[in-house]
mmCIF file of C-alpha atoms in Angstrom:
data_model
loop_
_atom_site.group_PDB
_atom_site.id
_atom_site.type_symbol
_atom_site.label_atom_id
_atom_site.label_comp_id
_atom_site.label_asym_id
_atom_site.label_seq_id
_atom_site.Cartn_x
_atom_site.Cartn_y
_atom_site.Cartn_z
ATOM 1 C CA MET E 11 147.004 198.589 68.475
ATOM 2 C CA ASN E 12 145.916 200.157 71.755
ATOM 3 C CA HIS E 13 148.409 202.152 73.765
ATOM 4 C CA ARG E 14 147.396 203.422 77.190
ATOM 5 C CA LEU E 15 149.634 206.402 77.785
ATOM 6 C CA GLY E 16 148.673 208.194 80.981
ATOM 7 C CA GLU E 17 144.972 209.041 80.712
ATOM 8 C CA GLN E 18 144.936 209.056 76.932
ATOM 9 C CA GLN E 19 144.562 206.175 74.556
ATOM 10 C CA ILE E 20 146.064 206.450 71.115
ATOM 11 C CA LYS E 21 145.149 204.033 68.388
ATOM 12 C CA ILE E 22 147.039 203.950 65.158
ATOM 13 C CA GLY E 23 146.224 201.968 62.073
ATOM 14 C CA TYR E 24 148.662 201.873 59.216
ATOM 15 C CA PHE E 25 147.913 199.617 56.336
ATOM 16 C CA HIS E 26 148.244 199.155 52.631
ATOM 17 C CA SER E 27 145.863 197.461 50.257
ATOM 18 C CA ARG E 28 145.703 196.849 46.547
ATOM 19 C CA PHE E 29 142.393 195.409 45.385
ATOM 20 C CA ILE E 30 142.797 193.637 42.060
ATOM 21 C CA GLY E 31 139.976 192.677 39.777
ATOM 22 C CA LEU E 32 136.230 192.209 39.849
ATOM 23 C CA ARG E 33 134.644 188.850 40.445
ATOM 24 C CA GLU E 34 132.368 189.215 37.410
ATOM 25 C CA GLY E 35 133.360 189.666 33.778
ATOM 26 C CA ASN E 36 135.427 188.014 31.104
ATOM 27 C CA TYR E 37 139.177 188.082 31.556
ATOM 28 C CA GLN E 38 141.998 187.119 29.279
ATOM 29 C CA GLY E 39 145.568 186.640 30.439
ATOM 30 C CA ILE E 40 148.432 187.930 28.328
ATOM 31 C CA GLU E 41 151.982 186.676 28.502
ATOM 32 C CA GLY E 42 154.158 188.773 30.778
ATOM 33 C CA SER E 43 151.363 190.046 33.013
ATOM 34 C CA GLU E 44 150.439 188.789 36.475
ATOM 35 C CA ASP E 45 147.190 190.780 36.539
ATOM 36 C CA TYR E 46 143.896 190.160 34.857
ATOM 37 C CA LEU E 47 143.081 192.040 31.702
ATOM 38 C CA CYS E 48 139.769 193.010 30.236
ATOM 39 C CA ARG E 49 139.297 193.561 26.504
ATOM 40 C CA VAL E 50 137.607 196.931 26.096
ATOM 41 C CA GLU E 51 137.929 197.618 22.378
ATOM 42 C CA PRO E 52 139.860 196.213 19.413
ATOM 43 C CA GLY E 53 143.577 196.585 19.987
ATOM 44 C CA LYS E 54 143.273 197.858 23.553
ATOM 45 C CA TYR E 55 143.306 196.153 26.938
ATOM 46 C CA LEU E 56 142.512 197.556 30.331
ATOM 47 C CA LEU E 57 144.113 196.402 33.531
ATOM 48 C CA HIS E 58 141.113 195.631 35.699
ATOM 49 C CA SER E 59 142.839 196.956 38.780
ATOM 50 C CA TYR E 60 141.106 199.150 41.307
ATOM 51 C CA GLU E 61 143.482 200.756 43.755
ATOM 52 C CA LEU E 62 142.851 201.093 47.454
ATOM 53 C CA PRO E 63 145.505 203.624 48.362
ATOM 54 C CA SER E 64 148.455 203.489 50.683
ATOM 55 C CA LEU E 65 147.392 205.345 53.758
ATOM 56 C CA THR E 66 147.885 206.063 57.382
ATOM 57 C CA CYS E 67 144.855 206.248 59.638
ATOM 58 C CA LEU E 68 145.286 207.861 62.988
ATOM 59 C CA TYR E 69 142.651 208.675 65.521
ATOM 60 C CA VAL E 70 142.699 209.672 69.151
ATOM 61 C CA SER E 71 139.846 208.004 70.979
ATOM 62 C CA SER E 72 139.378 210.874 73.435
ATOM 63 C CA HIS E 73 138.394 213.093 70.505
ATOM 64 C CA SER E 74 136.585 210.421 68.435
ATOM 65 C CA SER E 75 138.438 211.709 65.403
ATOM 66 C CA LEU E 76 139.661 209.982 62.267
ATOM 67 C CA VAL E 77 141.843 211.170 59.443
ATOM 68 C CA ALA E 78 143.214 209.392 56.429
ATOM 69 C CA CYS E 79 146.501 211.239 56.160
ATOM 70 C CA HIS E 80 148.056 210.967 52.735
ATOM 71 C CA PRO E 81 151.402 212.699 52.071
ATOM 72 C CA ARG E 82 149.926 214.475 49.051
ATOM 73 C CA THR E 83 146.917 215.993 50.832
ATOM 74 C CA ASN E 84 146.485 218.666 53.455
ATOM 75 C CA GLN E 85 144.579 216.304 55.749
ATOM 76 C CA CYS E 86 147.228 216.145 58.457
ATOM 77 C CA HIS E 87 145.399 217.963 61.242
ATOM 78 C CA PHE E 88 144.785 214.885 63.359
ATOM 79 C CA THR E 89 148.224 213.505 62.601
ATOM 80 C CA LEU E 90 149.633 216.653 64.164
ATOM 81 C CA GLN E 91 147.146 216.295 67.026
ATOM 82 C CA ALA E 92 148.341 212.759 67.712
ATOM 83 C CA LEU E 93 151.946 213.947 67.450
ATOM 84 C CA ASP E 94 151.378 216.785 69.922
ATOM 85 C CA GLU E 95 149.601 214.472 72.341
ATOM 86 C CA ALA E 96 152.413 211.918 72.216
ATOM 87 C CA ARG E 97 154.922 214.695 72.893
ATOM 88 C CA SER E 98 152.889 216.126 75.765
ATOM 89 C CA ILE E 99 153.130 212.915 77.770
ATOM 90 C CA ALA E 100 156.850 212.417 77.133
ATOM 91 C CA ARG E 101 157.811 213.335 80.713
ATOM 92 C CA ARG E 102 155.143 211.327 82.468
ATOM 93 C CA PRO E 103 156.333 208.294 84.446
ATOM 94 C CA MET E 104 155.757 205.102 82.489
ATOM 95 C CA ALA E 105 157.237 201.690 81.875
ATOM 96 C CA GLN E 106 160.051 201.407 79.351
ATOM 97 C CA SER E 107 157.830 199.423 77.006
ATOM 98 C CA LEU E 108 155.351 202.297 76.910
ATOM 99 C CA LYS E 109 158.153 204.786 76.343
ATOM 100 C CA ASP E 110 159.324 202.742 73.364
ATOM 101 C CA GLU E 111 155.825 202.642 71.911
ATOM 102 C CA ARG E 112 155.352 206.379 72.442
ATOM 103 C CA GLU E 113 158.576 207.028 70.503
ATOM 104 C CA GLU E 114 157.398 204.712 67.739
ATOM 105 C CA ILE E 115 154.103 206.592 67.510
ATOM 106 C CA VAL E 116 155.966 209.881 67.121
ATOM 107 C CA VAL E 117 158.089 208.487 64.277
ATOM 108 C CA ARG E 118 155.051 206.984 62.571
ATOM 109 C CA CYS E 119 153.431 210.410 62.673
ATOM 110 C CA TYR E 120 156.463 211.821 60.876
ATOM 111 C CA LEU E 121 156.145 209.118 58.232
ATOM 112 C CA ALA E 122 152.428 209.868 57.885
ATOM 113 C CA LYS E 123 153.347 213.486 57.186
ATOM 114 C CA GLY E 124 155.885 212.362 54.598
ATOM 115 C CA ASP E 125 158.768 213.664 56.708
ATOM 116 C CA ALA E 126 161.141 210.731 56.138
ATOM 117 C CA ASP E 127 164.240 212.826 56.891
ATOM 118 C CA ARG E 128 162.957 213.625 60.374
ATOM 119 C CA ALA E 129 162.031 209.983 60.921
ATOM 120 C CA VAL E 130 165.552 208.865 59.973
ATOM 121 C CA ALA E 131 167.076 211.395 62.370
ATOM 122 C CA GLU E 132 164.799 210.323 65.246
ATOM 123 C CA THR E 133 165.537 206.608 64.805
ATOM 124 C CA ALA E 134 169.267 206.709 64.027
ATOM 125 C CA GLY E 135 171.296 204.520 66.389
ATOM 126 C CA HIS E 136 168.259 203.382 68.344
ATOM 127 C CA ALA E 137 168.423 199.942 69.973
ATOM 128 C CA ASN E 138 164.661 199.287 70.004
ATOM 129 C CA PRO E 139 163.798 196.838 67.150
ATOM 130 C CA GLY E 140 160.644 198.772 66.349
ATOM 131 C CA MET E 141 162.638 201.978 65.906
ATOM 132 C CA LYS E 142 165.212 200.121 63.817
ATOM 133 C CA ALA E 143 162.417 198.919 61.560
ATOM 134 C CA LEU E 144 161.050 202.455 61.239
ATOM 135 C CA ASN E 145 164.533 203.680 60.345
ATOM 136 C CA ILE E 146 164.742 201.145 57.512
ATOM 137 C CA GLN E 147 161.252 202.078 56.351
ATOM 138 C CA ALA E 148 162.073 205.791 56.357
ATOM 139 C CA ASN E 149 165.240 205.183 54.353
ATOM 140 C CA ASN E 150 163.256 203.101 51.910
ATOM 141 C CA MET E 151 160.710 205.895 51.510
ATOM 142 C CA MET E 152 163.512 208.220 50.450
ATOM 143 C CA SER E 153 165.335 205.684 48.286
ATOM 144 C CA PRO E 154 163.738 202.262 47.718
ATOM 145 C CA SER E 155 166.315 199.491 47.341
ATOM 146 C CA ASP E 156 166.856 195.765 47.809
ATOM 147 C CA ALA E 157 169.403 196.609 50.505
ATOM 148 C CA ASN E 158 166.612 197.977 52.697
ATOM 149 C CA VAL E 159 164.565 194.824 52.172
ATOM 150 C CA ASP E 160 167.550 192.661 53.092
ATOM 151 C CA ALA E 161 168.208 194.783 56.184
ATOM 152 C CA MET E 162 164.601 194.315 57.294
ATOM 153 C CA LYS E 163 164.805 190.558 56.768
ATOM 154 C CA THR E 164 167.924 190.436 58.909
ATOM 155 C CA LEU E 165 166.242 192.459 61.637
ATOM 156 C CA VAL E 166 163.120 190.275 61.661
ATOM 157 C CA ALA E 167 165.191 187.068 61.747
ATOM 158 C CA ASP E 168 167.371 188.258 64.643
ATOM 159 C CA PRO E 169 166.349 186.321 67.794
ATOM 160 C CA SER E 170 167.129 189.300 69.987
ATOM 161 C CA SER E 171 164.665 191.408 67.992
ATOM 162 C CA ALA E 172 161.880 188.902 68.498
ATOM 163 C CA ALA E 173 162.524 188.834 72.228
ATOM 164 C CA SER E 174 162.340 192.587 72.772
ATOM 165 C CA ALA E 175 160.239 193.853 69.875
ATOM 166 C CA THR E 176 156.987 195.774 70.117
ATOM 167 C CA PRO E 177 154.224 194.980 67.578
ATOM 168 C CA THR E 178 155.621 197.776 65.409
ATOM 169 C CA LEU E 179 158.447 195.592 64.101
ATOM 170 C CA GLY E 180 156.187 193.044 62.419
ATOM 171 C CA LEU E 181 153.822 195.698 61.140
ATOM 172 C CA VAL E 182 156.483 197.914 59.588
ATOM 173 C CA ALA E 183 158.348 194.920 58.156
ATOM 174 C CA ALA E 184 155.135 193.695 56.527
ATOM 175 C CA HIS E 185 154.605 197.059 54.833
ATOM 176 C CA LEU E 186 158.130 197.118 53.504
ATOM 177 C CA PHE E 187 157.882 193.554 52.207
ATOM 178 C CA LEU E 188 154.567 194.353 50.510
ATOM 179 C CA SER E 189 156.079 197.356 48.769
ATOM 180 C CA ALA E 190 158.852 195.060 47.515
ATOM 181 C CA GLY E 191 156.372 192.493 46.223
ATOM 182 C CA LYS E 192 157.235 189.895 48.893
ATOM 183 C CA THR E 193 153.701 188.997 49.911
ATOM 184 C CA SER E 194 154.562 185.741 51.685
ATOM 185 C CA ASP E 195 157.166 187.442 53.868
ATOM 186 C CA ALA E 196 154.699 190.213 54.686
ATOM 187 C CA LEU E 197 151.983 187.771 55.724
ATOM 188 C CA SER E 198 154.359 185.845 57.970
ATOM 189 C CA CYS E 199 155.015 189.085 59.898
ATOM 190 C CA VAL E 200 151.366 189.738 60.796
ATOM 191 C CA ALA E 201 149.438 186.467 60.440
ATOM 192 C CA SER E 202 149.822 185.566 64.107
ATOM 193 C CA GLY E 203 149.565 189.110 65.453
ATOM 194 C CA SER E 204 146.898 189.920 68.021
ATOM 195 C CA SER E 205 146.652 193.691 67.554
ATOM 196 C CA MET E 206 143.953 195.227 65.371
ATOM 197 C CA GLU E 207 146.627 196.608 63.063
ATOM 198 C CA HIS E 208 148.165 193.204 62.458
ATOM 199 C CA GLN E 209 144.748 191.679 61.864
ATOM 200 C CA ALA E 210 143.741 194.445 59.452
ATOM 201 C CA LEU E 211 146.899 194.089 57.404
ATOM 202 C CA ALA E 212 146.629 190.289 57.352
ATOM 203 C CA LEU E 213 143.060 190.641 56.078
ATOM 204 C CA GLN E 214 144.163 192.878 53.243
ATOM 205 C CA ILE E 215 146.927 190.467 52.273
ATOM 206 C CA TYR E 216 144.364 187.654 52.139
ATOM 207 C CA ILE E 217 142.323 189.789 49.740
ATOM 208 C CA LYS E 218 145.437 190.476 47.687
ATOM 209 C CA ILE E 219 146.128 186.754 47.246
ATOM 210 C CA ASP E 220 142.445 186.085 46.515
ATOM 211 C CA ARG E 221 141.729 184.165 49.720
ATOM 212 C CA ILE E 222 138.424 185.816 50.528
ATOM 213 C CA ASP E 223 137.545 182.933 52.833
ATOM 214 C CA LEU E 224 140.504 183.707 55.084
ATOM 215 C CA ALA E 225 139.761 187.436 54.894
ATOM 216 C CA LYS E 226 136.233 186.768 56.147
ATOM 217 C CA GLU E 227 137.576 184.681 59.021
ATOM 218 C CA GLN E 228 139.969 187.471 59.926
ATOM 219 C CA LEU E 229 137.141 189.997 59.830
ATOM 220 C CA SER E 230 135.100 187.835 62.213
ATOM 221 C CA THR E 231 138.035 187.876 64.639
ATOM 222 C CA MET E 232 138.273 191.667 64.378
ATOM 223 C CA ARG E 233 134.559 192.079 64.985
ATOM 224 C CA ALA E 234 134.802 189.889 68.059
ATOM 225 C CA SER E 235 137.605 192.123 69.374
ATOM 226 C CA ASP E 236 136.021 195.494 68.585
ATOM 227 C CA GLU E 237 133.146 195.712 66.144
ATOM 228 C CA ASP E 238 133.031 199.525 66.266
ATOM 229 C CA ALA E 239 136.738 200.112 65.635
ATOM 230 C CA ILE E 240 137.584 202.185 62.580
ATOM 231 C CA LEU E 241 139.845 199.446 61.231
ATOM 232 C CA THR E 242 137.031 196.919 61.571
ATOM 233 C CA GLN E 243 134.652 199.162 59.643
ATOM 234 C CA LEU E 244 137.180 199.809 56.887
ATOM 235 C CA CYS E 245 138.045 196.127 56.608
ATOM 236 C CA SER E 246 134.340 195.290 56.432
ATOM 237 C CA ALA E 247 134.122 197.542 53.390
ATOM 238 C CA TYR E 248 137.216 195.915 51.861
ATOM 239 C CA VAL E 249 135.781 192.414 52.254
ATOM 240 C CA ASP E 250 132.420 193.504 50.853
ATOM 241 C CA ILE E 251 134.176 194.968 47.801
ATOM 242 C CA ALA E 252 136.320 191.886 47.301
ATOM 243 C CA ASN E 253 133.252 189.661 47.584
ATOM 244 C CA GLY E 254 131.795 191.244 44.441
ATOM 245 C CA SER E 255 128.673 193.098 43.376
ATOM 246 C CA SER E 256 126.376 191.125 45.693
ATOM 247 C CA THR E 257 127.799 192.866 48.785
ATOM 248 C CA ALA E 258 129.061 196.108 47.247
ATOM 249 C CA ALA E 259 126.054 197.988 48.625
ATOM 250 C CA ASP E 260 127.148 197.072 52.153
ATOM 251 C CA ALA E 261 130.606 198.506 51.434
ATOM 252 C CA ILE E 262 129.037 201.723 50.168
ATOM 253 C CA HIS E 263 126.988 201.952 53.371
ATOM 254 C CA HIS E 264 130.075 201.482 55.583
ATOM 255 C CA LEU E 265 132.035 204.115 53.669
ATOM 256 C CA ASN E 266 129.167 206.611 53.620
ATOM 257 C CA THR E 267 128.816 206.210 57.379
ATOM 258 C CA LEU E 268 132.517 206.940 57.880
ATOM 259 C CA GLN E 269 132.287 210.041 55.696
ATOM 260 C CA GLU E 270 129.265 211.267 57.631
ATOM 261 C CA GLN E 271 131.058 210.763 60.941
ATOM 262 C CA TYR E 272 134.515 212.046 60.062
ATOM 263 C CA GLY E 273 134.205 213.925 56.791
ATOM 264 C CA ALA E 274 135.421 213.032 53.331
ATOM 265 C CA SER E 275 139.060 212.306 52.595
ATOM 266 C CA LEU E 276 141.080 211.234 49.588
ATOM 267 C CA MET E 277 141.213 207.649 50.838
ATOM 268 C CA LEU E 278 137.510 207.351 51.679
ATOM 269 C CA LEU E 279 136.467 208.868 48.350
ATOM 270 C CA ASN E 280 138.686 206.428 46.453
ATOM 271 C CA CYS E 281 137.293 203.521 48.431
ATOM 272 C CA ALA E 282 133.767 204.742 47.723
ATOM 273 C CA ALA E 283 134.579 204.952 44.014
ATOM 274 C CA VAL E 284 135.875 201.364 44.062
ATOM 275 C CA ALA E 285 132.724 200.197 45.841
ATOM 276 C CA HIS E 286 130.480 201.970 43.340
ATOM 277 C CA MET E 287 132.382 200.462 40.402
ATOM 278 C CA THR E 288 132.075 197.008 41.923
ATOM 279 C CA ALA E 289 128.317 197.594 42.157
ATOM 280 C CA GLY E 290 128.238 198.833 38.562
ATOM 281 C CA ASN E 291 127.386 202.411 39.580
ATOM 282 C CA TYR E 292 129.953 204.099 37.379
ATOM 283 C CA SER E 293 128.314 207.527 37.403
ATOM 284 C CA GLU E 294 128.391 207.588 41.213
ATOM 285 C CA ALA E 295 132.015 206.434 41.117
ATOM 286 C CA GLU E 296 132.842 209.315 38.800
ATOM 287 C CA MET E 297 131.223 211.737 41.257
ATOM 288 C CA SER E 298 133.389 210.441 44.112
ATOM 289 C CA LEU E 299 136.522 210.758 41.993
ATOM 290 C CA SER E 300 135.535 214.263 40.867
ATOM 291 C CA GLU E 301 135.207 215.277 44.514
ATOM 292 C CA ALA E 302 138.615 213.744 45.238
ATOM 293 C CA ASN E 303 140.091 215.807 42.418
ATOM 294 C CA ALA E 304 138.371 219.023 43.422
ATOM 295 C CA GLU E 305 138.787 218.869 47.195
ATOM 296 C CA PHE E 306 141.982 216.861 47.742
ATOM 297 C CA ASN E 307 144.183 217.385 44.691
ATOM 298 C CA GLY E 308 143.379 213.955 43.327
ATOM 299 C CA ALA E 309 145.147 214.889 40.106
ATOM 300 C CA GLY E 310 148.411 214.465 42.004
ATOM 301 C CA ASP E 311 147.489 211.107 43.520
ATOM 302 C CA ALA E 312 148.258 207.879 41.658
ATOM 303 C CA ASP E 313 145.349 205.916 43.124
ATOM 304 C CA THR E 314 142.815 208.559 42.113
ATOM 305 C CA LEU E 315 144.230 208.654 38.591
ATOM 306 C CA VAL E 316 144.128 204.852 38.258
ATOM 307 C CA ASN E 317 140.551 204.669 39.474
ATOM 308 C CA THR E 318 139.589 207.475 37.102
ATOM 309 C CA VAL E 319 141.062 205.593 34.130
ATOM 310 C CA VAL E 320 139.118 202.446 35.029
ATOM 311 C CA CYS E 321 135.910 204.404 35.616
ATOM 312 C CA TYR E 322 136.220 206.286 32.319
ATOM 313 C CA GLN E 323 136.743 203.032 30.438
ATOM 314 C CA HIS E 324 133.518 201.627 31.854
ATOM 315 C CA LEU E 325 131.676 204.847 31.056
ATOM 316 C CA GLY E 326 132.836 204.526 27.457
ATOM 317 C CA LYS E 327 134.724 207.814 27.429
ATOM 318 C CA SER E 328 137.010 208.573 24.518
ATOM 319 C CA ALA E 329 140.769 208.278 24.281
ATOM 320 C CA ALA E 330 140.894 212.080 24.417
ATOM 321 C CA ASP E 331 139.666 211.863 28.033
ATOM 322 C CA ILE E 332 141.732 208.845 29.077
ATOM 323 C CA ASP E 333 145.096 209.265 27.332
ATOM 324 C CA PRO E 334 146.108 212.456 29.230
ATOM 325 C CA ILE E 335 145.544 210.642 32.540
ATOM 326 C CA LEU E 336 147.631 207.686 31.382
ATOM 327 C CA SER E 337 150.371 210.083 30.286
ATOM 328 C CA THR E 338 150.376 211.683 33.741
ATOM 329 C CA LEU E 339 150.578 208.279 35.401
ATOM 330 C CA LYS E 340 153.472 207.169 33.206
ATOM 331 C CA SER E 341 155.430 210.382 33.674
ATOM 332 C CA GLN E 342 154.841 211.009 37.385
ATOM 333 C CA PHE E 343 154.299 207.499 38.783
ATOM 334 C CA ALA E 344 156.468 205.253 36.627
ATOM 335 C CA ALA E 345 157.027 202.765 39.468
ATOM 336 C CA HIS E 346 153.338 202.389 40.304
ATOM 337 C CA PRO E 347 152.103 198.765 39.932
ATOM 338 C CA PHE E 348 149.369 199.817 37.519
ATOM 339 C CA VAL E 349 151.850 201.606 35.265
ATOM 340 C CA GLU E 350 154.310 198.723 35.390
ATOM 341 C CA GLY E 351 151.524 196.293 34.529
ATOM 342 C CA LEU E 352 150.325 198.486 31.683
ATOM 343 C CA LYS E 353 153.824 198.594 30.242
ATOM 344 C CA ARG E 354 154.035 194.796 30.389
ATOM 345 C CA VAL E 355 150.727 194.507 28.583
ATOM 346 C CA GLU E 356 151.713 197.006 25.912
ATOM 347 C CA GLY E 357 154.998 195.201 25.385
ATOM 348 C CA ALA E 358 153.281 191.808 25.148
ATOM 349 C CA LEU E 359 150.735 193.168 22.693
ATOM 350 C CA GLU E 360 153.481 194.690 20.577
ATOM 351 C CA ARG E 361 155.370 191.383 20.491
ATOM 352 C CA GLU E 362 152.240 189.514 19.459
ATOM 353 C CA SER E 363 151.355 192.031 16.762
ATOM 354 C CA ILE E 364 154.763 191.533 15.109
ATOM 355 C CA LYS E 365 153.919 187.869 14.538
ATOM 356 C CA TYR E 366 150.950 188.832 12.419
ATOM 357 C CA LYS E 367 152.542 191.695 10.557
ATOM 358 C CA VAL E 368 151.833 191.562 6.829
ATOM 359 C CA ASP E 369 154.345 193.126 4.507
ATOM 360 C CA ALA E 370 153.084 195.006 1.513
ATOM 361 C CA ILE E 371 153.318 193.034 -1.745
ATOM 362 C CA ALA E 372 155.001 194.916 -4.549
ATOM 363 C CA ALA E 373 152.842 195.255 -7.658
#
């Protein structure tokens, strides 16, 4: 999304992706699980699920700067820079539509910082549909509930919202629907969008539903719009990863280039680890995850922990290395999709094992 505000141009990309499964390998489905499972040793199954983290990417074109700002890292410098710049132009003459978008950018910066309380306060009672959507999203960040999902559906379906909405409404609604597992609703919000943000999110949803063909078509559209855009480069890496080991090297190249230009971040290191695992380079993946742990407190990030579990399984590390990470995931991130899937698998395995239980025969 490009916003010309005075002499500055602010671009914001906010997207969520969950990359599930490799294209190579033997998989076995177990009752009660919607994911693929890979048998790793007798009695144990591993969810073959590599996580591309929830993130907010903000960059200000006048500074050629990028940051992946995750609430659990200290990488918020450019988020604050974007916030300050949006505030500095608040009193400049501009059309009402630009004023609305500037206010939306400010609130999205608060959400990127994890300041949901501030975002709720800034959007309370606002008539702009985009701000209403951000208010619902902020409330959902503090307390996820079906009521928030229903409120967003009502807002999206309101004809008056469609008539006066900025692109933020569809984008924010799509994120909320994705977090609630309503993939079809999320796709309907962005599939016809013309902004780079809408296209990037639609591409990631296509990957999520295993429609790589549609993701490639979407990427071609993005490249035609702006081949050098950060979102285009990131989505190129996502498609290369989803396409399997044959193109994983291209993903690694894209991600290395971004790290060279803008520095490492928790998100880029996790993406690099996923790309290396897709290519079968598990030692290199472990190095990326070790850097994420050392430099960006990856031990407190669910995506880093999930990727570390998967990487350790492929490296053949012992339960003594893996079990503590799983315990941390279960205790600190109980609602994470990987943890929920693991619980379903464990429950299914337990139910199956009962069927084959053999009672001891008295002598």
